[in-house]
Tab-separated table of C-alpha atoms and ligand atoms in Angstrom:
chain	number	residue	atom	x	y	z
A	1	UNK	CA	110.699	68.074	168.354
A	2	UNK	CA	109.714	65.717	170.728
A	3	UNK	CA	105.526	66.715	170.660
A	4	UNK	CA	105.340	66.486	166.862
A	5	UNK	CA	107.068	62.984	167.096
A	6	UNK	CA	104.066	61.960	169.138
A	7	UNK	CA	101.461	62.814	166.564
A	8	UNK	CA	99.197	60.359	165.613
A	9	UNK	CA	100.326	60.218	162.473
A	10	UNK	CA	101.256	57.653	158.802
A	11	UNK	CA	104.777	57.466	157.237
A	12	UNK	CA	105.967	55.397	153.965
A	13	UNK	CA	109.536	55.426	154.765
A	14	UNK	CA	112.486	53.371	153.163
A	15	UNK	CA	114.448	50.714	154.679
A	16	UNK	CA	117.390	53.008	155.788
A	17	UNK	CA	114.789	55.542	157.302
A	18	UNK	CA	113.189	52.839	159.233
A	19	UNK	CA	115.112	52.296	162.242
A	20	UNK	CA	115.517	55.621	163.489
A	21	UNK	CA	111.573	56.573	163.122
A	22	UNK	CA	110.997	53.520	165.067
A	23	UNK	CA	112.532	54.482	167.498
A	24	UNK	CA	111.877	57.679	168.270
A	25	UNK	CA	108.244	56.238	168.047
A	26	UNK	CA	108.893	53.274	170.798
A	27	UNK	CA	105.732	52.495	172.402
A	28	UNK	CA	103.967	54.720	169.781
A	29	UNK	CA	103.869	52.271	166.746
A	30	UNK	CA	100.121	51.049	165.802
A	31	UNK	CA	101.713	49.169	162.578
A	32	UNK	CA	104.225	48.372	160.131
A	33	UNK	CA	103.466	46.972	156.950
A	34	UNK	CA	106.313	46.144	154.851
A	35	UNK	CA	106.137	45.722	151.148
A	36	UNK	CA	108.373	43.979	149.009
A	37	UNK	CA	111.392	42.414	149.784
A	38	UNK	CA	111.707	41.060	153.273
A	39	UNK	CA	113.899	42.353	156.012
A	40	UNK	CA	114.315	41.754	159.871
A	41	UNK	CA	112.618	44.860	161.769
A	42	UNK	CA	111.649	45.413	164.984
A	43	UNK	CA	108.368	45.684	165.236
A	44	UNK	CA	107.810	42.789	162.901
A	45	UNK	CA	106.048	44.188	159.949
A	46	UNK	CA	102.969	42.593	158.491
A	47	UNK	CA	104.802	41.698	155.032
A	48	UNK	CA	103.181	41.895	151.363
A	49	UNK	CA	104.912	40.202	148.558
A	50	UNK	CA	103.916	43.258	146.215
A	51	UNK	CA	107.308	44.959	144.729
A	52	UNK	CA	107.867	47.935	145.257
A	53	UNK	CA	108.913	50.209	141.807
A	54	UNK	CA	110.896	53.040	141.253
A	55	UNK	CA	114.431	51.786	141.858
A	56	UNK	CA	113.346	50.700	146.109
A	57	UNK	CA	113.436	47.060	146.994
A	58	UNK	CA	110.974	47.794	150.173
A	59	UNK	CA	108.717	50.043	151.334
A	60	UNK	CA	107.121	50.258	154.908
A	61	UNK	CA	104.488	51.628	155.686
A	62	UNK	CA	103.946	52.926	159.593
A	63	UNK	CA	101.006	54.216	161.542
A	64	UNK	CA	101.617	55.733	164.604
A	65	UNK	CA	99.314	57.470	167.723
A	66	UNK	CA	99.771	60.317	169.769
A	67	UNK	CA	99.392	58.094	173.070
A	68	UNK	CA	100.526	55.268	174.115
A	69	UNK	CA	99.798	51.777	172.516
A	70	UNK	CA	99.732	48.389	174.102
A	71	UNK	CA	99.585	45.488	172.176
A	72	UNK	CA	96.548	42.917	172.111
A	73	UNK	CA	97.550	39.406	170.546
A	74	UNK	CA	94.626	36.888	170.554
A	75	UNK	CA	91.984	35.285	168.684
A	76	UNK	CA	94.519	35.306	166.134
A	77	UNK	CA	94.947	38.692	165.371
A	78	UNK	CA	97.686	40.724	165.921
A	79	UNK	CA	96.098	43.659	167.251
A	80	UNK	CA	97.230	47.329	168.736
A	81	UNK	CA	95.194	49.930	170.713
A	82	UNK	CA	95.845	53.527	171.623
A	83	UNK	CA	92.584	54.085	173.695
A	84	UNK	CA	90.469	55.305	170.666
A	85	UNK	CA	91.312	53.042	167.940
A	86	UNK	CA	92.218	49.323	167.132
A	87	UNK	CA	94.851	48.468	164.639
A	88	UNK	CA	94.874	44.925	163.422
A	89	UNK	CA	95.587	42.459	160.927
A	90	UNK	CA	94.444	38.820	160.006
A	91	UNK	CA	95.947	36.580	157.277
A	92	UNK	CA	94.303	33.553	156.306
A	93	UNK	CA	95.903	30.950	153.772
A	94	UNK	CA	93.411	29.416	151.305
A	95	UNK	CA	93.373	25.548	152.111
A	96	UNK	CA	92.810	22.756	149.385
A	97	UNK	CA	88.972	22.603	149.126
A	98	UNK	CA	88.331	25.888	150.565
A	99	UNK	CA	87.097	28.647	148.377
A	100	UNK	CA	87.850	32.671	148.687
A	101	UNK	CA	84.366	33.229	149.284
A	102	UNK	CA	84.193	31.228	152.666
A	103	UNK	CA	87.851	32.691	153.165
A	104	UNK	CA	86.468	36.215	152.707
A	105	UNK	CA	83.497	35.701	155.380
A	106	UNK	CA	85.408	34.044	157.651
A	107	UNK	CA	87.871	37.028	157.944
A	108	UNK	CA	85.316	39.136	158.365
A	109	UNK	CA	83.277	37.581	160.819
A	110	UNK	CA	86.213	37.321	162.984
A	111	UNK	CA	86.796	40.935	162.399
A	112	UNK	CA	83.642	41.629	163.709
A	113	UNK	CA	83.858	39.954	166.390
A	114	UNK	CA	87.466	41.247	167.362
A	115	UNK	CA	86.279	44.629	167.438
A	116	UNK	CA	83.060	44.672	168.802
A	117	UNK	CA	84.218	42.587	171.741
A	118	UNK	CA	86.817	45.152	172.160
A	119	UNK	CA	84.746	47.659	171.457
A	120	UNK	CA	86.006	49.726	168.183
A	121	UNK	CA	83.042	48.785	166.783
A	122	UNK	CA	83.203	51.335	163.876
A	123	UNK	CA	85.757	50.094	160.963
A	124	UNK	CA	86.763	53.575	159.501
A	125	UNK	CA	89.321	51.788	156.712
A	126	UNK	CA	90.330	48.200	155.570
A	127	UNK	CA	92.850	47.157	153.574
A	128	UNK	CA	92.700	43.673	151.510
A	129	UNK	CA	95.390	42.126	149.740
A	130	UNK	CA	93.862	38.980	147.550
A	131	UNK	CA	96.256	36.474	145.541
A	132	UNK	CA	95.395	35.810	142.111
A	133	UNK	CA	92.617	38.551	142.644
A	134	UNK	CA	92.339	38.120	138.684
A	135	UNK	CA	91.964	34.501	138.378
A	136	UNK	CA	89.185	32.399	137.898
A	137	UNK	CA	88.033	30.414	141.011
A	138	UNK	CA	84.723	27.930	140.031
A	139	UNK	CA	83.665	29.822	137.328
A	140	UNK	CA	83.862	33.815	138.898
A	141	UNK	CA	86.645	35.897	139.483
A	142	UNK	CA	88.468	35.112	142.626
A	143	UNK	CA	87.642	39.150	143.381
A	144	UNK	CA	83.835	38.568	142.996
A	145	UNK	CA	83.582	35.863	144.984
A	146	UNK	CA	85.268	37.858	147.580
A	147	UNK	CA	83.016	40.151	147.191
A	148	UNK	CA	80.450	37.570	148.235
A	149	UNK	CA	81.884	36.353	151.394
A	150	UNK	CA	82.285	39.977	152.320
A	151	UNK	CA	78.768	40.714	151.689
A	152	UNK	CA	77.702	37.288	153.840
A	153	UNK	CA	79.532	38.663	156.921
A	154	UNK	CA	78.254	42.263	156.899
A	155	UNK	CA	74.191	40.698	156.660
A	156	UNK	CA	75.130	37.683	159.248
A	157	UNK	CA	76.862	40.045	161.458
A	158	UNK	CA	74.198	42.398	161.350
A	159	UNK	CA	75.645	45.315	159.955
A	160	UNK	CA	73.819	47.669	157.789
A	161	UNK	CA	74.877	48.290	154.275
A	162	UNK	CA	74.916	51.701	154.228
A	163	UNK	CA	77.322	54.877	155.242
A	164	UNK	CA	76.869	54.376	158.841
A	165	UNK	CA	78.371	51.003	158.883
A	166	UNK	CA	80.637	50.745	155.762
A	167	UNK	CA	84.618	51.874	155.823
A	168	UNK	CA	86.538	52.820	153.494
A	169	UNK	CA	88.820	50.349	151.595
A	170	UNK	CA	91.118	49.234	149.067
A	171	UNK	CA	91.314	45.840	147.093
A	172	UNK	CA	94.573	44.883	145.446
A	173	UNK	CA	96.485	41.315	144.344
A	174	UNK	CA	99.472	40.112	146.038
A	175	UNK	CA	101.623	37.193	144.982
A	176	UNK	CA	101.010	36.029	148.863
A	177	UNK	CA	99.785	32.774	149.660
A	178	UNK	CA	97.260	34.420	152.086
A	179	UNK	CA	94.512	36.523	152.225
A	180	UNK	CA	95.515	39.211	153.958
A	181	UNK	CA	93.412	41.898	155.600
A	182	UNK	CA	94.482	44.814	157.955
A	183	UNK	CA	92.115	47.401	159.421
A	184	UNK	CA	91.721	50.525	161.710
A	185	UNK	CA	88.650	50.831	164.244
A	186	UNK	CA	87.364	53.076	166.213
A	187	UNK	CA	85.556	53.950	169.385
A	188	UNK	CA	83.688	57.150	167.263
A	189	UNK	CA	82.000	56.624	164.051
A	190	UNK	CA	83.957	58.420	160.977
A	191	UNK	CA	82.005	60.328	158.751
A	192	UNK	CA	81.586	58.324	155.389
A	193	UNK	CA	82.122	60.733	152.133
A	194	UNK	CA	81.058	59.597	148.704
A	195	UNK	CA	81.952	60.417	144.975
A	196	UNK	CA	79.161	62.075	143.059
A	197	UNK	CA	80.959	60.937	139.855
A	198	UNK	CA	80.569	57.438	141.111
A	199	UNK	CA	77.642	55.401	142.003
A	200	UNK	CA	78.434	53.764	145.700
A	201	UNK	CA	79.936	50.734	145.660
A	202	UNK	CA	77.507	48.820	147.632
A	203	UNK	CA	74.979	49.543	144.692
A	204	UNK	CA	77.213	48.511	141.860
A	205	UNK	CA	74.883	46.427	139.119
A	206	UNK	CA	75.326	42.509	139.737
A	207	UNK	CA	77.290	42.880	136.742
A	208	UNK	CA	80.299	42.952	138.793
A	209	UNK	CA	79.546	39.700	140.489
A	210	UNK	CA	76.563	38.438	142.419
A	211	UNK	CA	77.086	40.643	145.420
A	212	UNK	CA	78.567	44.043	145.521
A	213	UNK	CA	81.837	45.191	147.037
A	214	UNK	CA	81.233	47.162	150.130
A	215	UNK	CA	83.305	50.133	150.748
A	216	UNK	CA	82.563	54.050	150.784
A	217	UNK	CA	85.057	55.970	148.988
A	218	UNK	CA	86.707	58.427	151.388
A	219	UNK	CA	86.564	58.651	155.552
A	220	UNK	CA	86.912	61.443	157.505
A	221	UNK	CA	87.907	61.166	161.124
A	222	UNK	CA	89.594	63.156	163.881
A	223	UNK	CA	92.378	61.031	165.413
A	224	UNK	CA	94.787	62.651	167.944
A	225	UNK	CA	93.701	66.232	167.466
A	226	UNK	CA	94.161	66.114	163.555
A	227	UNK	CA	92.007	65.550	160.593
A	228	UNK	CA	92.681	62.129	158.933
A	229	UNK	CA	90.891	61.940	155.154
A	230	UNK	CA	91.440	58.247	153.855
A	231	UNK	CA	90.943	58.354	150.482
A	232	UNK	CA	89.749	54.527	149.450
A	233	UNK	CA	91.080	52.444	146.303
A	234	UNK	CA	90.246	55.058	143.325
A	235	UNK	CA	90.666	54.016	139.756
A	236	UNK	CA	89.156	54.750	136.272
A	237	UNK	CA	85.711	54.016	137.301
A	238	UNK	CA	82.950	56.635	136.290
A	239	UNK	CA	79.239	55.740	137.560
A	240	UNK	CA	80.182	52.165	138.001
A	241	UNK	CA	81.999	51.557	134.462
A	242	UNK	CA	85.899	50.921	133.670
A	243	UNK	CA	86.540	53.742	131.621
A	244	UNK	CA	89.564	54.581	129.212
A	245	UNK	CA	90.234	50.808	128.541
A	246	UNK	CA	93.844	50.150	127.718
A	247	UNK	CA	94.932	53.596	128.136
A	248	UNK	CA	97.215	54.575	131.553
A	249	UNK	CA	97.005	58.481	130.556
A	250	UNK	CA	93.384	58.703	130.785
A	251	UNK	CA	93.595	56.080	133.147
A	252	UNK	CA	95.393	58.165	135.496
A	253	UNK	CA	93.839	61.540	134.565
A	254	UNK	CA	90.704	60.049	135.226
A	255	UNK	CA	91.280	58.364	139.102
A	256	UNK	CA	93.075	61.547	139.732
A	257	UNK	CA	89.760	63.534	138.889
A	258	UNK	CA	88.359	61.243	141.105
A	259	UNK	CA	90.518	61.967	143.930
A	260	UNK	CA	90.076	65.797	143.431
A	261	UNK	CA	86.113	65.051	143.708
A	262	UNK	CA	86.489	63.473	146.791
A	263	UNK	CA	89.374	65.908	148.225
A	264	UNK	CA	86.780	68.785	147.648
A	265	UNK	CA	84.731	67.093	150.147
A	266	UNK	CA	87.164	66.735	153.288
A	267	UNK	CA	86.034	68.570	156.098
A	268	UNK	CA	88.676	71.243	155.285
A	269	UNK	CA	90.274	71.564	151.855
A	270	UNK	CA	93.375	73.541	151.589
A	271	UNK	CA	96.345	71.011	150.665
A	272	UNK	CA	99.146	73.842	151.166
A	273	UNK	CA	98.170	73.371	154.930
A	274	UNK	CA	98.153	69.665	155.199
A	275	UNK	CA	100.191	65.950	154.083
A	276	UNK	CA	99.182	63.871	151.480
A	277	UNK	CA	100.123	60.421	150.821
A	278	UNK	CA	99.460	57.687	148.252
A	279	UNK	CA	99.965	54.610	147.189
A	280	UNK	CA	99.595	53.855	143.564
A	281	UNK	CA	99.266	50.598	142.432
A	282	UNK	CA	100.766	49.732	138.805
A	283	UNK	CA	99.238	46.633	136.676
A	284	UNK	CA	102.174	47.083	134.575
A	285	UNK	CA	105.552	48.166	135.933
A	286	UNK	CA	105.996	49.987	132.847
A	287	UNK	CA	103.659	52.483	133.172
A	288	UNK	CA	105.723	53.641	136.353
A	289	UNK	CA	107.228	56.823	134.517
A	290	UNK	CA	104.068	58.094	132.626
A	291	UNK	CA	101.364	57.674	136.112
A	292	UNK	CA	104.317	59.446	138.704
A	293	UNK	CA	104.877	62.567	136.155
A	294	UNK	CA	100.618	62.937	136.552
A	295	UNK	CA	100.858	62.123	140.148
A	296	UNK	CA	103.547	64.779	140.841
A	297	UNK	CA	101.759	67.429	138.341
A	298	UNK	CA	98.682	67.046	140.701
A	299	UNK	CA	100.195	67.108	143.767
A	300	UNK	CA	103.360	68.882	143.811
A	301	UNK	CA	106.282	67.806	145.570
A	302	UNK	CA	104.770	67.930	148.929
A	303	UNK	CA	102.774	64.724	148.468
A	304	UNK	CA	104.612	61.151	149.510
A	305	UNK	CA	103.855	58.096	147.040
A	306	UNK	CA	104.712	55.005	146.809
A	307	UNK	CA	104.495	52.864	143.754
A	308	UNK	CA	104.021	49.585	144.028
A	309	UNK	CA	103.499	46.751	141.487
A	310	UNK	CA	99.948	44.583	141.885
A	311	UNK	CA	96.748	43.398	139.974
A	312	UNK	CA	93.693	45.761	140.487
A	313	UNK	CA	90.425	44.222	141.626
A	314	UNK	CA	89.130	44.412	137.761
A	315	UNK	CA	91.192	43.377	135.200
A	316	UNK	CA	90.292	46.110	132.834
A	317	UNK	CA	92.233	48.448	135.214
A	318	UNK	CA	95.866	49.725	134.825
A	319	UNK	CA	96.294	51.609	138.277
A	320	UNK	CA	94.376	52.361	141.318
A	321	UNK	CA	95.136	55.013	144.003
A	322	UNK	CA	94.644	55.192	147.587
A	323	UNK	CA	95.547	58.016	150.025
A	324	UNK	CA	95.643	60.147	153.150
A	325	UNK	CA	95.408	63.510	153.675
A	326	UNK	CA	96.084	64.728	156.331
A	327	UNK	CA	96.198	68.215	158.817
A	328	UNK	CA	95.849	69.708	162.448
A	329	UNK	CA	92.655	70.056	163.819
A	330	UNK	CA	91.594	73.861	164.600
B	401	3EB	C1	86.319	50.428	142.480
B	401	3EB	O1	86.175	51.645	142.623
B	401	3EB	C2	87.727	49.964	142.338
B	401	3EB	O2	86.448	45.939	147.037
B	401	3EB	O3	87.136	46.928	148.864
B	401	3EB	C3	88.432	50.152	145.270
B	401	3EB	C4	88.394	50.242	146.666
B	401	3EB	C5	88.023	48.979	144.653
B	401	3EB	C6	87.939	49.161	147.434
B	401	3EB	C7	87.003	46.880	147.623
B	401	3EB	C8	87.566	47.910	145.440
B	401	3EB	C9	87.526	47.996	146.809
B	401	3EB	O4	85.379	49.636	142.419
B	401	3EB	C10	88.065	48.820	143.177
């Protein structure tokens, strides 16, 4: 049906799926980012060497509006607009002598500036992809010092640190050579939702590095006359600890409870009426089998996930899991 084509809408689809939603989507496509193994595609995807699992040797992942987009390609970003939000990406490769940090605040800066010149001034999600997010870079964790840069942007950019200004996120590894970064912003401010089982991220202890990460946990906004619920990077994380170390079923049992928390919050919670989708991210491919049984037990049949195969921002976790969920506004 030719008006439910045109929602504004997200779809992980497989390679032989691809072509035909593309084009019934022509001039409608906000973004494709492909994961794992490379193909030609029209729109060019933003790729992410992170394999996919479960038998699939790429995943895309597509984000459509309800109106018309044009395309905006300068400053270096690669950038689409439907008249309420921005979609855009920036990759930045790590140069001899440069460290993640300055990496991390240079991306954002420019992000900053991107937008508000544009005007989407309100980031409602980000997504990072970090090589070697695990290893060591002078002494921290390439992740922390991330973490840092990120934190220098907001305060030089003047942003607030706080649920008016924060977006949702997610933080995984990629074996890219890049940092890579994409992002949706929009005209209206979102409506930032946190985790009571969680402290906020942006008060984390220093434990976790010198400067916290700065994301809120869910988003809820109204794009294209439905209700859009991004559900950040969730994990085994209770008040601001790793819990269930070494253990993928409480692992999973325990982000999933963390998801429910947060779904209990969207601005309307009835799942029989709505889409979800998720992508769970595996530290260990073979721990594939045990997380999608819990996944599917939770969700039923009627949820879409893709698994995918990356290091999680702190090495004492075995899976994180982000999501959408989605339905018409009323
Ligand atoms: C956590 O809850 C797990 O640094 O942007 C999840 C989502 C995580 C986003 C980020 C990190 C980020 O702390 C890690």
């Amino acid at each position: 049906m030719e008006s439910k084509d045109k929602q504004f809408g997200l779809a992980y689809l497989d390679l032989s799926e691809a072509d035909d939603y593309l084009a019934s989507h022509d001039g409608h496509v906000l973004g494709v980012i492909g994961f794992g193994r490379h193909t030609s595609i029209a729109p060019a995807p933003i790729w992410l060497d992170i394999p996919v699992l479960g038998g699939r040797d790429t995943s895309l992942e597509v984000w459509t509006s309800d109106a018309p987009v044009t395309v905006c390609d300068q400053q270096g970003f690669n950038a689409t607009t439907d008249g309420n939000v921005l979609f855009g990406s920036i990759s930045l490769e790590q140069h001899a002598g440069e460290t993640l940090e300055t990496l991390a605040k240079q991306a954002y800066t420019r992000i900053f500036e991107f937008i508000d010149q544009h005007d989407y001034r309100n980031l409602l999600r980000v997504w990072h992809y970090i090589p070697q997010i695990n290893d060591d870079e002078n002494g921290l964790e390439r992740y922390r010092s991330f973490n840092v840069g990120r934190y220098e942007a907001f305060v030089a950019n003047g942003r607030s640190i706080g649920e008016e200004s924060v977006p949702a996120a997610s933080a995984l590894g990629s074996d890219s050579s890049s940092l890579t970064i994409y992002f949706m912003a929009s005209k209206q401010p979102g409506k930032a939702v946190d985790n009571p089982r969680q402290i906020s991220a942006y008060h984390y202890p220093h434990l976790f590095g010198p400067r916290s990460p700065i994301f809120v946990r869910a988003m809820s906004a109204k794009l294209g006359g439905q209700h859009f619920f991004f559900i950040s990077g969730t994990a085994s994380i209770v008040g601001y600890e790793t819990v269930h170390q070494g253990d993928v079923e409480k692992q999973a049992d325990e982000t999933l409870l963390n998801i429910r928390t947060l779904l209990e919050q969207a601005p309307r919670n009835n799942a029989t009426q709505g889409r979800m989708l998720f992508k769970v991210y595996l530290r260990h491919a073979h721990d594939l089998e045990v997380v999608r049984a819990k996944v599917q037990a939770e969700f039923g049949v009627a949820c879409k996930a893709v698994y995918l195969h990356s290091n999680i921002c702190r090495s004492d976790l075995l899976l994180e899991i982000e999501g959408v969920y989605l339905y018409d506004a009323q």
